[in-house]
Short mmCIF file of C-alpha atoms in Angstrom, two decimals:
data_model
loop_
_atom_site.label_atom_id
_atom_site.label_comp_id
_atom_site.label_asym_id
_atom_site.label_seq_id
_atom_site.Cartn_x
_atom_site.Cartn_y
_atom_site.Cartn_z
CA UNK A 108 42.67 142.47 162.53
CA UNK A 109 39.98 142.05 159.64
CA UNK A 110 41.49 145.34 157.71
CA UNK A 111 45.10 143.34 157.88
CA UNK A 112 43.56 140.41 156.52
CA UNK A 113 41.59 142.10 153.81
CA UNK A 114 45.21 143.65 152.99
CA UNK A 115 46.68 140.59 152.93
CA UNK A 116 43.98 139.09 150.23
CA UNK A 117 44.48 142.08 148.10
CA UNK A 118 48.08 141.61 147.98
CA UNK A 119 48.21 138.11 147.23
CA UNK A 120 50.29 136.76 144.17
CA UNK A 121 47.55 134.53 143.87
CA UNK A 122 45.42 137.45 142.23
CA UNK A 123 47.86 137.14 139.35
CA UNK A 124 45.54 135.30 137.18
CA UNK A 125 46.63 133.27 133.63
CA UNK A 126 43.89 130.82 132.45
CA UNK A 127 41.68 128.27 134.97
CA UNK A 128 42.99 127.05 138.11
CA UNK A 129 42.09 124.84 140.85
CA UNK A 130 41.96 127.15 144.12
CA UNK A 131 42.66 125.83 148.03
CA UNK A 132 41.42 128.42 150.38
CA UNK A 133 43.41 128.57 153.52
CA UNK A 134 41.25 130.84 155.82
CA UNK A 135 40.56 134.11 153.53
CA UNK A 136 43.92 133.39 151.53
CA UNK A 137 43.32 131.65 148.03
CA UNK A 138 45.64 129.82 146.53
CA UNK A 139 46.10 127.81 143.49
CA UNK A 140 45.95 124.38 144.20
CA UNK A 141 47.63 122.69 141.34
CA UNK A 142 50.60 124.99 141.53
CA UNK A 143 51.15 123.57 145.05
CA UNK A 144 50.60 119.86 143.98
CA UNK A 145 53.65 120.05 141.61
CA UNK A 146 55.77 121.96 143.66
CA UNK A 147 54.99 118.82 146.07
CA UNK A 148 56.11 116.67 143.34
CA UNK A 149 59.02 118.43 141.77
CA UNK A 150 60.37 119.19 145.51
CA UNK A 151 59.73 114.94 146.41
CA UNK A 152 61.99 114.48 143.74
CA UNK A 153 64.73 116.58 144.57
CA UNK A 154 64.44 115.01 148.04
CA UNK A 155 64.54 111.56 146.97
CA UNK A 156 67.44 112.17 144.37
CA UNK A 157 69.55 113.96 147.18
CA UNK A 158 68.97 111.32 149.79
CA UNK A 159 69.73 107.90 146.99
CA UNK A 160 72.86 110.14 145.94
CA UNK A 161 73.79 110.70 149.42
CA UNK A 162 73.07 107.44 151.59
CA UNK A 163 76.02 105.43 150.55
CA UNK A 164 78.77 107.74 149.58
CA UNK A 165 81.29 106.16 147.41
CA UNK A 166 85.08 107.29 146.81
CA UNK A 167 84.61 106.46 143.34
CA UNK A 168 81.32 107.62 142.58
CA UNK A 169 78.70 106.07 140.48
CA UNK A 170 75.50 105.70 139.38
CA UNK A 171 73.12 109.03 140.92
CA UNK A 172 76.00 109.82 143.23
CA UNK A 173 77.93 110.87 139.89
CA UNK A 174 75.24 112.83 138.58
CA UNK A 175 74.61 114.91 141.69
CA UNK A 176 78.57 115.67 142.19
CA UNK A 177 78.34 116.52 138.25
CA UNK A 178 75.45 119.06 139.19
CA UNK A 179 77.46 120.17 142.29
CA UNK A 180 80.37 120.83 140.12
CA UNK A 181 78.83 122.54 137.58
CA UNK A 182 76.67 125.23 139.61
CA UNK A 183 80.08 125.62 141.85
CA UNK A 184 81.93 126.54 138.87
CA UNK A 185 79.17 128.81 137.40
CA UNK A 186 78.85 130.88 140.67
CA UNK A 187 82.39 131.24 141.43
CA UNK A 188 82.58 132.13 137.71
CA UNK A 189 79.58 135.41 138.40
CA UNK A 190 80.69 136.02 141.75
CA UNK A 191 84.70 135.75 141.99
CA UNK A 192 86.91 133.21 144.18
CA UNK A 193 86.39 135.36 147.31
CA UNK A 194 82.38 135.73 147.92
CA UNK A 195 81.10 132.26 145.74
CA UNK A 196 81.10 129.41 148.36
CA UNK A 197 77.96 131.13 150.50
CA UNK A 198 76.06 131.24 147.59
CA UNK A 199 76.51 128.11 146.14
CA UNK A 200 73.35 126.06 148.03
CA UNK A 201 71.01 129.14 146.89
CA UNK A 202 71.97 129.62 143.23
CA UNK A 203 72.04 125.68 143.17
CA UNK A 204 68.64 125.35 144.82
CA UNK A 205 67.20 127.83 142.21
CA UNK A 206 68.96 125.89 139.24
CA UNK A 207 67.91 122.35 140.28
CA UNK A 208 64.18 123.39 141.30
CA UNK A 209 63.40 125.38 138.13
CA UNK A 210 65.74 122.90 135.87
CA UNK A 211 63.33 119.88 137.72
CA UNK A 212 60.42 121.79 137.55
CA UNK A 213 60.58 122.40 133.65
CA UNK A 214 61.00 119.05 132.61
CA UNK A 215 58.39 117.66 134.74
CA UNK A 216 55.96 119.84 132.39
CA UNK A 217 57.46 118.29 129.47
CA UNK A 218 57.87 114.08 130.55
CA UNK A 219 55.06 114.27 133.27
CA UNK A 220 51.61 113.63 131.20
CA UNK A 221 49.89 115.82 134.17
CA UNK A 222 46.69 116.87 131.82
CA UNK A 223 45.95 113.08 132.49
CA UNK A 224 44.87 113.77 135.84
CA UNK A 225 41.52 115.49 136.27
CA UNK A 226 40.98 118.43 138.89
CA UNK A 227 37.47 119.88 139.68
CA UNK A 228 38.63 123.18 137.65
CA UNK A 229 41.98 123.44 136.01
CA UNK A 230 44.66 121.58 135.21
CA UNK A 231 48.23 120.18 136.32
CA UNK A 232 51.17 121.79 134.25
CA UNK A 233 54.40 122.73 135.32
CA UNK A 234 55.05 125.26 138.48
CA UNK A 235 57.19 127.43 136.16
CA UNK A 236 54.06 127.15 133.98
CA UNK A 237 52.29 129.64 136.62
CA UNK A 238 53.54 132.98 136.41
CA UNK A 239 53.07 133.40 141.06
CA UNK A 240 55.85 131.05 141.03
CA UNK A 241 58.19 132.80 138.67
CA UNK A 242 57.20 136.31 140.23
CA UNK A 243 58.11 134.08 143.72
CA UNK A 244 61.38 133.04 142.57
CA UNK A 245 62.55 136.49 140.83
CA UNK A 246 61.46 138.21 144.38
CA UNK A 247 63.62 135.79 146.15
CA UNK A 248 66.72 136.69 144.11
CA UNK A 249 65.89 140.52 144.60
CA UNK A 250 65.76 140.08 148.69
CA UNK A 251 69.17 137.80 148.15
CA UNK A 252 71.10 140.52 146.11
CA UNK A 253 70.02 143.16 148.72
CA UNK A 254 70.99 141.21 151.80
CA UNK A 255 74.63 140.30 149.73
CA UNK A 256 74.83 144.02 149.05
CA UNK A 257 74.01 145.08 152.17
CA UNK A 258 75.99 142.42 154.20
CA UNK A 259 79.26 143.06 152.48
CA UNK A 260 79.18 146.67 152.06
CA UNK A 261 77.22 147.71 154.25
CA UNK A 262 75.27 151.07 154.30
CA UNK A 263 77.56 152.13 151.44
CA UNK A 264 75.41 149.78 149.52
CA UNK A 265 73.04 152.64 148.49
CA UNK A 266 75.34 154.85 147.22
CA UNK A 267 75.43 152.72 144.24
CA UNK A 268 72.15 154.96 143.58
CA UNK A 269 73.76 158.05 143.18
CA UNK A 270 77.46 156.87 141.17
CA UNK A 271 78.48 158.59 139.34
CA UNK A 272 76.06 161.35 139.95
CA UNK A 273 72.76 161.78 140.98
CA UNK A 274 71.07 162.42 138.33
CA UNK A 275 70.81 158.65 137.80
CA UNK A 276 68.95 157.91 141.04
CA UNK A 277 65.64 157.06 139.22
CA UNK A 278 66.97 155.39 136.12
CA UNK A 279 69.44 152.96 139.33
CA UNK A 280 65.94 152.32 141.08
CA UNK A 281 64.05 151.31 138.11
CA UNK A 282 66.37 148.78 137.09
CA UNK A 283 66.32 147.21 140.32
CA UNK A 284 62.84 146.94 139.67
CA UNK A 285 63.04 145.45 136.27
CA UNK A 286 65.68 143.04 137.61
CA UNK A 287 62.68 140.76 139.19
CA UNK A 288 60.30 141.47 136.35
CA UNK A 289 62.61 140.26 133.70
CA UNK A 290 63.43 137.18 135.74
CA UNK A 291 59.99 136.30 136.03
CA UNK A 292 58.73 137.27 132.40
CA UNK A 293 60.90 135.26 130.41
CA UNK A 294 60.98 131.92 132.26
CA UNK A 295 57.25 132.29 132.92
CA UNK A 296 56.83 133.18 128.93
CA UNK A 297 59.05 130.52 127.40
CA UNK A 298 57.64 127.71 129.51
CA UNK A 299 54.26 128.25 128.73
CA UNK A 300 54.89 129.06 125.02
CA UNK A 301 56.50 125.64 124.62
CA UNK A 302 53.60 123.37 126.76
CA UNK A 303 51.23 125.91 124.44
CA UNK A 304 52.87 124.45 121.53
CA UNK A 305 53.20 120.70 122.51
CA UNK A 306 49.95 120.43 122.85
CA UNK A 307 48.52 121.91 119.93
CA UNK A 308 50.82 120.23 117.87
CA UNK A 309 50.04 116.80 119.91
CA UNK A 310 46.19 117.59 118.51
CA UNK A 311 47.26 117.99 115.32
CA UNK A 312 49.58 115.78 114.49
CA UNK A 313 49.45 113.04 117.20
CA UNK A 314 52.54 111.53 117.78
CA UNK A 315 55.29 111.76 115.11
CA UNK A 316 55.53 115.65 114.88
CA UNK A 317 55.74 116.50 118.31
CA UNK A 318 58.48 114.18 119.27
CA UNK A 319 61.36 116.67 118.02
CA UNK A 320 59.38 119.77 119.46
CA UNK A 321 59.21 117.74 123.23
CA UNK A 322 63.14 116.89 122.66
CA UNK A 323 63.48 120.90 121.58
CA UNK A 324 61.49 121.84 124.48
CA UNK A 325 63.29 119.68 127.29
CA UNK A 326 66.48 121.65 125.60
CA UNK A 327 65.14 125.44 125.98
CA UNK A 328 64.08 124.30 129.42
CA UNK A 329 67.24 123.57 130.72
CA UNK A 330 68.58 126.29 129.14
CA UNK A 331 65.69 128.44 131.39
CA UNK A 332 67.02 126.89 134.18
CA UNK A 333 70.13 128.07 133.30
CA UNK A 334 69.61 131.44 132.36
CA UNK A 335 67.96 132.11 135.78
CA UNK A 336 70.76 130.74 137.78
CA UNK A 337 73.22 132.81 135.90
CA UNK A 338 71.29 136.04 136.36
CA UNK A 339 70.72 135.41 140.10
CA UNK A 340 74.26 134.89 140.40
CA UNK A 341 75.31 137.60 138.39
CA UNK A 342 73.22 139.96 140.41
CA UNK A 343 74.42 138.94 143.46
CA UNK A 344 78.32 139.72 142.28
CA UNK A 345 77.21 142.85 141.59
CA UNK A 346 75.38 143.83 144.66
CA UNK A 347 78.67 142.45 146.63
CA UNK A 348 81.08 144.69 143.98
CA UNK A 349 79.46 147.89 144.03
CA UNK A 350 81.33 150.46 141.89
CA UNK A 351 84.18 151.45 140.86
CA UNK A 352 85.83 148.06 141.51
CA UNK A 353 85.85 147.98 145.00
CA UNK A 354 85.60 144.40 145.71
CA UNK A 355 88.55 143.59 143.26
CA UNK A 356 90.54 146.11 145.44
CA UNK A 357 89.75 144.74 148.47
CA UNK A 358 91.49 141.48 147.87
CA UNK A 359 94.29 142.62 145.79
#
């Protein structure tokens, strides 16, 4: 049991280390504290928006209840747009779970002053601001585009490894590798290149310069968001297509 454990430790995402951080140890598992703590927050709000848009359902809608079917709409529209007419509706809850958490998530680092509250070591920033929860997120897509593969094609999945010939078989397995990796990179890098320079600029120049740069960075954060949900869906269509147009075919 202890040599499972130890394996366990050494594997953790938690290793992944960028700056301080405020660590929770859950048995021999360490975990960064503060990353949890806005996750909290950022998934409190998605709870409370959902339920206030949901609890008195209008036919003419209104107020939060127009905003969500707005955000419904749009992530329906850009999945069925990556995936096709046939395959989108499944995937609609996941790609629009993934837009709304990390679209939620980066503004919080932007409008939620979280360096004003004090932790023992470390500080409160945005979840997307830790690179564990990026590398969580990309892994989740990865395991979603295999299971779409492999649910719709079947076994026949993996033969996308070796079309058109086999001499490709590393160069197909390496990019499923770098799928994940680029994910992770660039939201990870973006979001804490803008905080990075928010807040030297907010030292600097105290309050007039960094105004555009926070309305600039609330912008690129969205379009993060964005980005990521595309991908994820676009990965996904593939992994359900395969080659040589086979999914087309088997609807026309």
């Amino acid at each position: 049991m202890m040599p499972l454990i130890h394996l366990w430790t050494a594997l953790s995402l938690a290793k992944l280390e960028v700056g301080h951080h405020f660590y929770w140890y859950i048995g021999n598992l360490r975990v960064h504290g503060q990353v949890f703590i806005t996750t909290w927050f950022v998934m409190a709000v998605l709870i409370a928006a959902a339920f206030a848009a949901s609890r008195n359902i209008q036919r003419v809608p209104s107020g939060i209840q127009n905003l969500m079917e707005y955000a419904l709409e749009f992530i329906r529209d850009l999945t069925k747009n990556q995936m096709g007419e046939h395959e989108y509706r499944a995937w609609v809850p996941f790609v629009g779970t993934l837009f709304l958490f990390i679209f939620v998530c980066n503004w919080s680092g932007a409008l939620v002053p979280w360096k004003l509250i004090e932790l023992p070591e470390g500080e409160l920033a945005a979840p997307t601001n830790d690179i564990n929860t990026t590398v969580a997120l990309a892994l989740l897509v990865s395991l979603a585009y295999f299971y779409a593969g492999l649910r719709k094609r079947g076994l026949k999945y993996f033969t996308k490894y070796i079309e058109p010939t086999p001499v490709l078989l590393p160069i197909a397995i390496l990019e499923d590798f770098t799928k994940p990796l680029s994910l992770s990179f660039r939201l990870f890098g973006n979001i804490l290149a803008d905080e990075l320079v928010v807040g030297v600029l907010v030292l600097l120049v105290p309050l007039f310069v960094p105004l555009p740069v926070m309305a600039l960075g609330l912008f690129t954060s969205a379009i993060q968001a964005l980005v990521f949900a595309t991908l994820a869906a676009t990965y996904i269509g593939e992994a359900m297509e395969g080659h040589g147009g086979e999914h087309e075919e088997a609807h026309s």
